[in-house]
Coordinates of C-alpha atoms in Angstrom, one line a residue:
M30 CA 80.8 135.6 -48.7
A31 CA 80.0 136.8 -52.1
A32 CA 81.5 135.4 -55.3
N33 CA 83.4 138.4 -57.0
F34 CA 81.8 138.4 -60.3
N35 CA 83.9 142.0 -60.9
N36 CA 86.6 139.9 -62.4
S37 CA 84.4 138.3 -65.1
A38 CA 82.3 141.2 -66.5
W39 CA 84.3 142.0 -69.6
F40 CA 84.5 138.5 -70.4
Y41 CA 81.2 137.3 -69.3
D42 CA 79.2 136.6 -72.1
R43 CA 81.8 136.1 -74.6
L44 CA 83.2 133.3 -72.7
S45 CA 79.2 132.2 -72.5
R46 CA 79.1 132.1 -76.1
L47 CA 82.1 130.5 -76.8
V48 CA 81.7 126.9 -74.8
Y49 CA 77.7 127.1 -74.9
G50 CA 76.8 128.8 -78.3
N51 CA 73.4 130.6 -77.8
S52 CA 72.2 128.4 -75.4
L53 CA 72.3 130.4 -72.3
V54 CA 70.8 133.0 -73.8
N55 CA 67.8 130.8 -75.7
A56 CA 67.4 129.2 -72.3
Q57 CA 66.5 132.9 -71.0
L58 CA 64.9 134.2 -74.1
Y59 CA 62.8 131.2 -73.5
L60 CA 61.7 132.1 -70.0
L61 CA 60.8 136.0 -70.4
S62 CA 57.7 134.4 -72.7
F63 CA 56.5 133.9 -69.5
I64 CA 55.8 137.8 -68.7
K65 CA 52.4 139.5 -69.0
P66 CA 52.1 142.7 -69.6
G67 CA 52.1 145.2 -66.1
S68 CA 53.6 142.7 -64.0
R69 CA 55.8 143.5 -61.2
V70 CA 59.3 141.4 -61.8
L71 CA 62.5 140.7 -59.8
I72 CA 65.6 139.5 -61.2
V73 CA 68.1 137.9 -59.8
G74 CA 72.1 137.9 -60.3
G75 CA 71.3 139.3 -64.1
G76 CA 75.1 139.8 -65.1
T77 CA 75.6 141.7 -67.6
G78 CA 71.8 142.9 -68.1
W79 CA 71.7 142.0 -71.8
I80 CA 68.0 140.5 -71.0
L81 CA 66.9 143.7 -69.9
E82 CA 67.3 145.0 -73.7
E83 CA 65.4 141.5 -74.4
L84 CA 62.6 141.9 -72.0
T85 CA 62.1 145.4 -73.3
K86 CA 61.4 144.5 -76.6
I87 CA 58.4 142.0 -75.2
H88 CA 57.5 144.4 -73.2
P89 CA 58.3 148.4 -74.3
S90 CA 56.8 149.6 -71.1
G91 CA 54.4 148.8 -68.6
L92 CA 57.0 146.6 -66.1
L93 CA 58.2 147.3 -62.7
I94 CA 61.4 145.4 -62.0
T95 CA 63.7 145.3 -59.4
Y96 CA 67.2 144.1 -60.4
V97 CA 69.6 143.1 -57.5
E98 CA 73.1 141.9 -58.5
V99 CA 76.2 141.8 -56.7
A100 CA 79.0 142.7 -58.8
A101 CA 79.4 146.1 -59.2
A102 CA 81.1 145.8 -62.1
M103 CA 78.1 143.4 -64.2
M104 CA 75.6 146.2 -62.7
D105 CA 77.4 149.1 -63.9
L106 CA 76.6 147.7 -67.0
S107 CA 73.5 146.6 -66.5
E108 CA 72.4 150.4 -65.9
K109 CA 73.5 151.4 -69.3
R110 CA 71.2 149.0 -70.7
D111 CA 68.2 150.3 -72.5
I112 CA 64.8 149.5 -70.8
G113 CA 62.2 151.5 -72.3
G114 CA 59.4 153.0 -70.6
N115 CA 59.4 150.2 -68.1
E116 CA 60.5 151.0 -64.2
I117 CA 63.2 149.9 -62.6
V118 CA 65.0 149.8 -59.6
Y119 CA 68.6 149.0 -59.6
I120 CA 69.9 147.2 -56.3
Q121 CA 73.8 146.0 -55.7
N122 CA 73.8 144.0 -53.0
E123 CA 73.3 140.2 -52.7
I124 CA 70.0 139.0 -52.4
E125 CA 69.7 137.6 -48.7
Q126 CA 70.5 141.0 -47.7
V127 CA 68.0 143.2 -49.7
N128 CA 65.0 143.9 -47.9
L129 CA 62.7 143.6 -50.8
T130 CA 58.5 144.5 -50.4
P131 CA 56.9 141.4 -50.8
G132 CA 54.5 141.1 -54.1
F133 CA 55.8 140.4 -56.8
D134 CA 54.0 138.2 -60.1
V135 CA 57.5 137.1 -61.3
V136 CA 61.0 136.2 -60.4
I137 CA 63.8 135.3 -63.2
T138 CA 67.0 133.4 -61.2
P139 CA 69.3 132.7 -64.4
F140 CA 72.3 130.7 -63.7
L141 CA 72.2 132.0 -59.9
F142 CA 72.1 129.0 -58.0
D143 CA 74.3 126.8 -59.2
N144 CA 76.9 129.7 -57.3
F145 CA 75.5 128.2 -54.0
T146 CA 75.8 125.1 -51.5
E147 CA 73.2 123.5 -50.5
Q148 CA 72.4 125.8 -47.4
T149 CA 72.6 129.1 -49.5
L150 CA 70.4 127.8 -51.9
K151 CA 68.3 127.1 -49.1
T152 CA 68.7 130.6 -47.3
V153 CA 68.3 132.6 -50.9
F154 CA 65.6 130.6 -51.8
T155 CA 63.4 131.0 -48.9
H156 CA 64.0 135.0 -48.9
I157 CA 63.2 135.1 -52.6
H158 CA 60.0 133.4 -51.7
T159 CA 58.6 135.0 -49.1
S160 CA 58.7 138.0 -51.8
L161 CA 56.4 136.4 -53.9
K162 CA 52.2 137.1 -54.4
P163 CA 50.4 133.3 -54.2
E164 CA 50.1 132.2 -58.3
A165 CA 53.1 134.1 -58.8
L166 CA 55.7 131.8 -61.3
W167 CA 59.4 131.5 -60.7
L168 CA 61.4 131.9 -63.9
N169 CA 64.6 129.7 -63.3
A170 CA 67.4 128.4 -65.9
D171 CA 70.2 126.6 -65.1
F172 CA 72.5 123.3 -65.3
Q173 CA 71.8 119.8 -65.0
L174 CA 73.3 116.5 -64.9
T175 CA 71.7 113.4 -66.6
G176 CA 73.9 111.1 -66.6
K177 CA 76.3 111.7 -69.2
L178 CA 79.8 112.1 -68.4
W179 CA 81.1 114.9 -70.6
Q180 CA 78.7 117.0 -68.7
Q181 CA 80.1 116.2 -65.3
F182 CA 83.3 116.9 -66.5
L183 CA 82.7 120.2 -68.1
L184 CA 80.6 121.2 -65.2
K185 CA 83.9 120.4 -62.8
S186 CA 85.7 122.7 -65.0
M187 CA 83.4 125.2 -64.8
F188 CA 83.3 125.0 -60.7
V189 CA 87.5 125.3 -60.4
F190 CA 87.2 128.2 -63.3
F191 CA 85.1 130.2 -61.2
R192 CA 86.4 129.1 -58.5
L193 CA 89.8 130.7 -59.1
I194 CA 88.6 133.9 -60.7
C195 CA 85.3 134.7 -58.8
G196 CA 85.6 132.9 -55.5
I197 CA 82.2 131.2 -56.2
E198 CA 81.5 128.7 -52.5
A199 CA 79.9 126.2 -54.9
G200 CA 81.8 122.6 -55.9
K201 CA 78.9 120.7 -57.1
L202 CA 75.3 121.8 -58.1
P203 CA 73.0 122.2 -55.0
E204 CA 69.8 119.9 -55.3
I205 CA 68.0 123.1 -57.2
K206 CA 64.8 120.8 -58.7
T207 CA 64.5 119.2 -54.8
C208 CA 64.2 122.7 -53.3
F209 CA 60.7 124.0 -55.7
I210 CA 59.6 120.7 -54.8
S211 CA 59.6 120.6 -51.3
N212 CA 58.3 124.2 -51.3
S213 CA 55.0 123.1 -53.1
Y214 CA 56.4 124.2 -56.5
T215 CA 54.6 123.4 -60.0
V216 CA 56.3 123.2 -62.8
V217 CA 54.3 125.0 -65.8
D218 CA 56.8 124.0 -68.2
E219 CA 60.5 123.4 -69.2
R220 CA 62.9 123.3 -72.3
T221 CA 66.3 122.1 -72.0
F222 CA 68.9 123.4 -74.1
Y223 CA 72.6 122.0 -74.9
S224 CA 71.9 118.2 -75.0
D225 CA 69.7 118.8 -71.8
F226 CA 72.6 120.4 -69.9
I227 CA 71.0 123.4 -69.4
V228 CA 67.4 123.4 -68.6
A229 CA 64.8 126.5 -68.1
N230 CA 61.8 126.0 -65.9
I231 CA 58.6 127.7 -65.2
Y232 CA 57.6 127.1 -61.5
R233 CA 54.1 128.1 -60.3
N234 CA 54.1 129.4 -56.5
A235 CA 51.1 127.5 -54.6
I236 CA 52.2 128.7 -51.1
V237 CA 53.4 131.8 -49.4
Y238 CA 55.3 131.6 -45.7
M239 CA 53.7 134.2 -43.5

């Protein structure tokens, strides 16, 4: 059963800025800089959709965007965003339930995988992976633990909060980087934020499942 982020749609962005300042936003803005003109883009778990307006500032037109978000309240906010001259298809559903047409140049997964158990991560990852072109870019932002005690405390607090409010299934971070490595992705670039607690990774796809 998918987490219900409808309960947090009205305060999600404000809460993230209260706790992390602009770090979550800056990590995602960094990812957007790697998208080339004319790309076919898949965005999974875009939340309130502010990322669409930021993407439009970089590419006012020419992008073909498929925007997948499971929460209806989040999707309602996303559909009100300015997308300029870009073409977009909105899909409100769990990504693993969406029949994606292969051929995406880029996929963006902003703070998506920390919601999942290891098994769900593998299922979602494989489903997205099969929709990408060879040499496609996977732009991922998420949390990571680097051995600092405050990171563990903050992460645990987040899991407890979002499990109570939104019903997320995760209780700890899954092995996100391991999943990319085991599927033959290479790291193109990486940048950390918020004292290394937040990491933005640019991966390149080398192998596509048949």
